[in-house]
Short mmCIF file of C-alpha atoms in Angstrom, two decimals:
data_model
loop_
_atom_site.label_atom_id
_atom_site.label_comp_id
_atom_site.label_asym_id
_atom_site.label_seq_id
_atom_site.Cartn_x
_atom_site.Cartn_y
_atom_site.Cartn_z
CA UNK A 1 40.69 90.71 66.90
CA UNK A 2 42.63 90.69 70.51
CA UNK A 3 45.71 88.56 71.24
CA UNK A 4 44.57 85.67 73.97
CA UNK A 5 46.95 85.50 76.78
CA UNK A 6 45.28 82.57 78.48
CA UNK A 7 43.34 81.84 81.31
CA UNK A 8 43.13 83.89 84.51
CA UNK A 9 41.25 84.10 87.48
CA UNK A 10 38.25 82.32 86.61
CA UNK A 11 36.08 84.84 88.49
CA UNK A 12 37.48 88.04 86.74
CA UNK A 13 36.58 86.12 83.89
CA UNK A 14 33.06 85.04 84.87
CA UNK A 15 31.90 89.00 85.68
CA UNK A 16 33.48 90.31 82.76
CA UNK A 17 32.03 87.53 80.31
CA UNK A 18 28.46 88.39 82.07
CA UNK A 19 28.89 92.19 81.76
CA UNK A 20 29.89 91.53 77.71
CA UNK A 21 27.25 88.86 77.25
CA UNK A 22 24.95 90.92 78.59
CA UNK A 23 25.84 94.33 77.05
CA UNK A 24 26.13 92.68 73.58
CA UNK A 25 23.14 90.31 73.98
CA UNK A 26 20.42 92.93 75.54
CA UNK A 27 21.76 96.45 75.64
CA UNK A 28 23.15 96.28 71.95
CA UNK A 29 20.53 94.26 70.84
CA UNK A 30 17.92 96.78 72.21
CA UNK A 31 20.15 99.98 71.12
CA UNK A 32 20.76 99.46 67.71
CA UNK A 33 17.02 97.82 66.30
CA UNK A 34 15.38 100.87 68.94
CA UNK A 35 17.72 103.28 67.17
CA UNK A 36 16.65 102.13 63.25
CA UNK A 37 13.11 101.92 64.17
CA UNK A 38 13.36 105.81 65.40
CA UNK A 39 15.96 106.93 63.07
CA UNK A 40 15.34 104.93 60.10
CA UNK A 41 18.90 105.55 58.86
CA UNK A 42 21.76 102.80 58.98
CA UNK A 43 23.78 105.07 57.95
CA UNK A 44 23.16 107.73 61.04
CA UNK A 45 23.72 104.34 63.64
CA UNK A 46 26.93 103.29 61.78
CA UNK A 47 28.27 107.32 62.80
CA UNK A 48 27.03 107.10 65.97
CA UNK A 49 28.43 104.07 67.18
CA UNK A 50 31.78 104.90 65.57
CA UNK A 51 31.90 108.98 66.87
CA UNK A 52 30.63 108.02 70.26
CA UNK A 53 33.44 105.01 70.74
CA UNK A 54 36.31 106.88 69.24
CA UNK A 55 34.80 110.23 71.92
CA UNK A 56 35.00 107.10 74.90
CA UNK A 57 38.12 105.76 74.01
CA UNK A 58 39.92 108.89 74.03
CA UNK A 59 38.75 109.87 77.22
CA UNK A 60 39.97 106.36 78.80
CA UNK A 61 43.35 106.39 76.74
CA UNK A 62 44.10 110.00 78.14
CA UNK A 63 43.08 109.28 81.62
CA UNK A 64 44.90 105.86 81.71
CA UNK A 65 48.29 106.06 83.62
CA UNK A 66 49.37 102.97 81.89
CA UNK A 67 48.79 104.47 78.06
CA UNK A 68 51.09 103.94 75.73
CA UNK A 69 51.95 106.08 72.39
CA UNK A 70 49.88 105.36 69.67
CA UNK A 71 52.20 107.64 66.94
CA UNK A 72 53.83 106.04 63.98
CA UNK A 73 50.75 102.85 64.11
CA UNK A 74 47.57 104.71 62.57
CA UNK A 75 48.71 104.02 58.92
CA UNK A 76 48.92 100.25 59.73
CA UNK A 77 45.17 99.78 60.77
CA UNK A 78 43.96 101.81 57.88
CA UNK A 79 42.65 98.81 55.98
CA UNK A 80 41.28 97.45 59.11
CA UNK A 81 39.47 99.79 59.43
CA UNK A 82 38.05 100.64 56.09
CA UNK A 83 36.64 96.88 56.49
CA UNK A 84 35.31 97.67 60.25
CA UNK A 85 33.38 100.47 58.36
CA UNK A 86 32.08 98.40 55.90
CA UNK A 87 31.27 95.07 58.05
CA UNK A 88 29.30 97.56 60.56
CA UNK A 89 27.41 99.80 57.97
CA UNK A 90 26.14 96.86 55.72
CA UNK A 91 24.94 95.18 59.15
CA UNK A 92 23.10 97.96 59.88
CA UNK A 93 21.51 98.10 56.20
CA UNK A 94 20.31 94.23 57.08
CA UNK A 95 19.13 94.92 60.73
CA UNK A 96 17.11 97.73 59.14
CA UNK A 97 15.70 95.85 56.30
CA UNK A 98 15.15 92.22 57.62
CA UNK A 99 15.86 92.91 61.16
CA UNK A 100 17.64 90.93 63.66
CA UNK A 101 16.93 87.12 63.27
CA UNK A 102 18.48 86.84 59.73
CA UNK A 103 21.17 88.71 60.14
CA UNK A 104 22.55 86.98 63.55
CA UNK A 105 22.17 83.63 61.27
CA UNK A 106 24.00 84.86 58.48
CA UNK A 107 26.53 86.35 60.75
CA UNK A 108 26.99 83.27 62.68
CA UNK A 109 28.28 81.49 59.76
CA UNK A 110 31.72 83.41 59.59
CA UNK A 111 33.75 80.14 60.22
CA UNK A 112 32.67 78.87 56.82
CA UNK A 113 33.59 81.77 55.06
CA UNK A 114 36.94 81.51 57.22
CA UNK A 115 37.24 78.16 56.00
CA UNK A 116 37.00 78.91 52.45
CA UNK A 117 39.18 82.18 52.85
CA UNK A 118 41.61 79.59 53.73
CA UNK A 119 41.00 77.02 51.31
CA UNK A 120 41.38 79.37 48.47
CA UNK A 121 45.29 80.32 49.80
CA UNK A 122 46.02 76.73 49.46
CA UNK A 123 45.38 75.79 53.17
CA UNK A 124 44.09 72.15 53.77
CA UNK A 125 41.57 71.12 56.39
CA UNK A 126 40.54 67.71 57.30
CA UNK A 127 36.89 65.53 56.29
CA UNK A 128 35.91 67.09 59.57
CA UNK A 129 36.32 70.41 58.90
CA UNK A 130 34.34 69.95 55.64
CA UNK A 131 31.81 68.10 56.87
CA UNK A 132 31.22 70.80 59.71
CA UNK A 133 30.48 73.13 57.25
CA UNK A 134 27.26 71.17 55.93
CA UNK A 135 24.80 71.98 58.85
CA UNK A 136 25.87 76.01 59.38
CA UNK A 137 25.18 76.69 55.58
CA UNK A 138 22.09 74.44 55.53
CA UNK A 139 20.46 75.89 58.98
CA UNK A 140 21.55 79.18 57.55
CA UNK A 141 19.20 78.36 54.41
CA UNK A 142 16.30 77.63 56.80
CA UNK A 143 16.43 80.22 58.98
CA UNK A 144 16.72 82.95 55.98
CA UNK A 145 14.35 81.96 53.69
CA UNK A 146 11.81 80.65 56.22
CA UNK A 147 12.12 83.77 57.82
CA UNK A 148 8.91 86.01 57.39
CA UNK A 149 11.22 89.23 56.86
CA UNK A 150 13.51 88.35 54.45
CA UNK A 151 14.71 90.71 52.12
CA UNK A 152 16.91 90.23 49.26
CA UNK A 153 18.61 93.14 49.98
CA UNK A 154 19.11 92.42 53.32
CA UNK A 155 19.94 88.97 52.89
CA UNK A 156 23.18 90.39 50.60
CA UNK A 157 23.87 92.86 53.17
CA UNK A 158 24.19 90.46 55.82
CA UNK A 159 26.48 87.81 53.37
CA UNK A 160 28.52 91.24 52.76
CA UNK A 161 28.64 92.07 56.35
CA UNK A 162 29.89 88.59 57.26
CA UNK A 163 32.26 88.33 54.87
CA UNK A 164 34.23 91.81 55.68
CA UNK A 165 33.56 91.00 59.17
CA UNK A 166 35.73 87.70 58.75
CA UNK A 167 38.45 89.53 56.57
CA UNK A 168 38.68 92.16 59.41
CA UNK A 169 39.51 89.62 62.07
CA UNK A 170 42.24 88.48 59.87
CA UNK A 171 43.28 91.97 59.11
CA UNK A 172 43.04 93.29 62.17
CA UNK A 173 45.06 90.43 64.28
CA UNK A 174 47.71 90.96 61.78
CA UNK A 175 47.73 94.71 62.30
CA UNK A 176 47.90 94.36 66.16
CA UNK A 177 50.69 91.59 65.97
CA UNK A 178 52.26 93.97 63.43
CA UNK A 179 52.51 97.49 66.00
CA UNK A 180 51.94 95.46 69.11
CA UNK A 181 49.37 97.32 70.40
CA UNK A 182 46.36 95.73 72.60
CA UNK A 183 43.11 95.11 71.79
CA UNK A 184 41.40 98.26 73.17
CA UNK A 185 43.89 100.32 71.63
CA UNK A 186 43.22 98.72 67.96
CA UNK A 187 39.40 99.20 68.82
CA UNK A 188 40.16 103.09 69.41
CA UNK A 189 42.27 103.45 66.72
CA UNK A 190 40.58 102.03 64.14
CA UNK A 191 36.47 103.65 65.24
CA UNK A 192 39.01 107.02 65.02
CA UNK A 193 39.56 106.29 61.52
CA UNK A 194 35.94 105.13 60.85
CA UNK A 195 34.98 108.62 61.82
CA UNK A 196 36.39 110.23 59.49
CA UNK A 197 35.88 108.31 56.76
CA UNK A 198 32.34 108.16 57.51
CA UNK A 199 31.67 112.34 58.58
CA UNK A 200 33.35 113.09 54.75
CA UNK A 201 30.00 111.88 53.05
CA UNK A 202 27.96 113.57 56.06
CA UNK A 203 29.46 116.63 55.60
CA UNK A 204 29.14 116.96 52.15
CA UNK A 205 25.56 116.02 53.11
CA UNK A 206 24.80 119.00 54.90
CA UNK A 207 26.93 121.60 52.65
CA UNK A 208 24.81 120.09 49.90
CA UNK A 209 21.69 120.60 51.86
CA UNK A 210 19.48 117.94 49.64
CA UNK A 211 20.17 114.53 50.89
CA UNK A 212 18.25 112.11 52.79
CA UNK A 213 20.59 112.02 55.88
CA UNK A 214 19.78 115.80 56.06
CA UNK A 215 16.36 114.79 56.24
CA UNK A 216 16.66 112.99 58.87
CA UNK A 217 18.76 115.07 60.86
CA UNK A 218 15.72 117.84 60.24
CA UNK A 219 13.23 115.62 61.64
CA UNK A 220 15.03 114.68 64.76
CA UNK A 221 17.14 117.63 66.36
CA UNK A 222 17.93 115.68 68.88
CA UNK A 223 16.77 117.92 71.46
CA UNK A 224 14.03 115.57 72.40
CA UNK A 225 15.19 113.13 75.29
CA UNK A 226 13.86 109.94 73.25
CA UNK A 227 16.90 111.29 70.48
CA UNK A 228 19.32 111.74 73.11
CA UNK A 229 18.44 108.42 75.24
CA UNK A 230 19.02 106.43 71.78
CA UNK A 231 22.13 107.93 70.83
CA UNK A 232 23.90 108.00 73.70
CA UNK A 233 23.09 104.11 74.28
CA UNK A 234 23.91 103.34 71.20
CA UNK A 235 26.92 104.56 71.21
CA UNK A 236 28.36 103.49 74.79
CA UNK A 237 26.85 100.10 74.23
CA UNK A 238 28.74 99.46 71.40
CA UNK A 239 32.06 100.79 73.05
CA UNK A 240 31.55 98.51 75.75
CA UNK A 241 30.54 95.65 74.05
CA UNK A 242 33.56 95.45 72.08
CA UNK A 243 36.05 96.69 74.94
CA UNK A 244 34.66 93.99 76.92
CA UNK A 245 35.21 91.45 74.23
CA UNK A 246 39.11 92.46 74.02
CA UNK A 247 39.48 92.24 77.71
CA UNK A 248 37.49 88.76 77.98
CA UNK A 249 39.25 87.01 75.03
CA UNK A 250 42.13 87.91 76.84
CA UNK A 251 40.89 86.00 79.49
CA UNK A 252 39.76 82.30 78.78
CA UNK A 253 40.99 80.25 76.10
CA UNK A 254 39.58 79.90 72.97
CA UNK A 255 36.94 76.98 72.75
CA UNK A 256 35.51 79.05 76.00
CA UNK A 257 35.39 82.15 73.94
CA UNK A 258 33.83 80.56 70.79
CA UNK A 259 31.28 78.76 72.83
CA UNK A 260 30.47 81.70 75.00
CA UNK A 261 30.06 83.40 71.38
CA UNK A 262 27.81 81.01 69.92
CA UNK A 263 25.49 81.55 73.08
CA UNK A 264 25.56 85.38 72.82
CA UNK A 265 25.10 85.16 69.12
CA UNK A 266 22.03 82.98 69.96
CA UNK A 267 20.88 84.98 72.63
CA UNK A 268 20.34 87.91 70.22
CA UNK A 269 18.01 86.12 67.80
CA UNK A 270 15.85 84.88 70.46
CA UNK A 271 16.00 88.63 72.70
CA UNK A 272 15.41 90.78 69.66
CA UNK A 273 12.60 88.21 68.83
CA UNK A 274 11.20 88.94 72.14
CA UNK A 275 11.82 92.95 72.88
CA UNK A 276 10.62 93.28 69.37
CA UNK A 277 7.42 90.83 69.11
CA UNK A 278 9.22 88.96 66.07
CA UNK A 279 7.48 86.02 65.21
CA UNK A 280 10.17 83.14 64.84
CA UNK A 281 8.15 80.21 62.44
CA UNK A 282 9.18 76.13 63.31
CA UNK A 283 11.27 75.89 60.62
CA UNK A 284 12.86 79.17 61.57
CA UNK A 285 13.89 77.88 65.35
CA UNK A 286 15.02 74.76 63.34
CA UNK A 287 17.32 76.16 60.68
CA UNK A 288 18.73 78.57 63.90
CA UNK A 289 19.43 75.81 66.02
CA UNK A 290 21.13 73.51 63.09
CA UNK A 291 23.33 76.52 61.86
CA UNK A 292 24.78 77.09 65.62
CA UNK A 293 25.39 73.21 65.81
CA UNK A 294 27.61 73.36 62.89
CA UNK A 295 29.10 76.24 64.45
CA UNK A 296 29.42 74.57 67.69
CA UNK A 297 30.69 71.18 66.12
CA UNK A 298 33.65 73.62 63.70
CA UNK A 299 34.92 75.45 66.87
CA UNK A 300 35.55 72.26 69.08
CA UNK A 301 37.30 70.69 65.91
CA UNK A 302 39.11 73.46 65.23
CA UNK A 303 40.53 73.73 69.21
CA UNK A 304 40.76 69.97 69.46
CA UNK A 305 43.50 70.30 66.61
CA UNK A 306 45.19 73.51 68.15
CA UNK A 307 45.51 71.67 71.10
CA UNK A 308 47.09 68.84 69.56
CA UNK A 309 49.21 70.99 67.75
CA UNK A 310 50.68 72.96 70.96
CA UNK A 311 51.26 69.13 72.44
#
């Protein structure tokens, strides 16, 4: 979603691709399955993460010396982020219902569905390409159905979640190219939007009085600290993991950043399998480690030719 700018100092890049690793691959992984199990609403995390960013980037875009207007761009990153709404909430629905493992596999093949986006416009790709594809759908396979909480329902929440997910970082790159804007900005802009779309339904929720998010809301008044502790985390974890993606895309070049991605993406299965006791089966481990490998062999492919390319 952020415009790369190319390398910088490699130790600027180093801390901030620990902080983001670390934020996405422990904090977020922690906040958001911590905040389900408590909550039980997808819906609920989806508003929290949203509110709480859009609340944090405010403050830092006010407070920044170096802010620039942001009037006359909202309208452009509408559609953005109508897809950012639906790529988060229907990951939610599949981290609630088959939890963490299946829907970091599922998620991990975006490149295929990139590929295919493609494809379908009448872009060509070589053998390679094609061929890349075969181990990321097949490990995806494994590691779904093997897995001992699938859900069917999950399962299409998580292919539904991908593919938005992949049509937003089209969308959204477009967008930013479009107004010029950087990365952060587009992040605040767009979880400002999501906001709003996504309080309409709550507030009708509570006028209404009979819903289940009212429920919930009952149940937890968020006066206890465990409430508070969980939504506050899960809110500035997701701000930061995603500010700290803009800022460290901005700073290595790509193969760095898709490698360093297929590491954190990996490092989620395995930590949510261990914070949460989740039993990962052989053919489970097998199907993950195939799918990242055709993940893996796609992104140096797909850099080897933009390199050649820029030559």
């Amino acid at each position: 979603m952020a415009a790369r700018r190319g390398p910088e100092s490699p130790k600027d890049a180093l801390l901030i691709g620990l902080c983001w690793f670390g934020t996405s691959a422990v904090v977020s992984t922690y906040a958001n399955t911590a905040f389900l199990q408590h909550f039980d609403s997808a819906y609920l995390l989806t508003l929290v993460r949203f509110f709480g960013s859009a609340l944090l980037g405010a403050i830092t875009h006010t407070c920044s010396p170096a802010a620039v207007s942001l009037r006359g761009v909202w309208p452009t990153f509408v559609p953005s982020a109508l897809l950012l709404v639906g790529a988060n909430y229907t990951n939610s629905v599949s981290l609630q219902l088959s939890g963490i493992t299946l829907t970091y596999v599922v998620k991990s093949s975006i490149p295929v569905v990139t590929v295919l986006i493609n494809a379908l416009q009448g872009k060509t790709f070589s053998t390679s390409v094609y061929l890349s594809i075969v181990p990321t759908v097949v490990g995806v396979a494994l590691a779904a159905w093997s897995d001992m909480n699938f859900s069917a329902t999950g399962f299409a929440a998580a292919l539904a979640s991908m593919l938005m997910q992949t049509l937003l970082n089209v969308q959204s790159k477009e967008a930013i190219r479009r107004t010029g804007v950087g990365g952060a900005e587009a992040q605040f802009i767009m979880v400002s939007i999501c906001s709003v779309v996504l309080m309409i339904p709550a507030l009708l929720s509570l006028a209404s009085g009979s819903s289940v998010l009212t429920a919930h809301l009952e149940s937890h008044s968020l006066a206890e600290p465990t409430d508070q502790f969980l939504v506050s985390v899960a809110a500035v974890a997701y701000h930061c993991e995603y500010v700290l993606n803009f800022i460290f895309t901005s700073k290595v070049e790509p193969l760095a950043f898709s490698i360093a991605d297929i590491a954190r993406r990996l490092s989620i299965i395995f930590v949510g399998a261990f914070l949460f006791d989740k039993t990962l089966t052989m053919v489970n481990k097998i199907g993950i480690c195939i799918c990242f490998m055709g993940v893996a062999w796609y992104s140096s492919i797909s850099q080897t030719k933009t390199s050649k390319s820029r030559g």
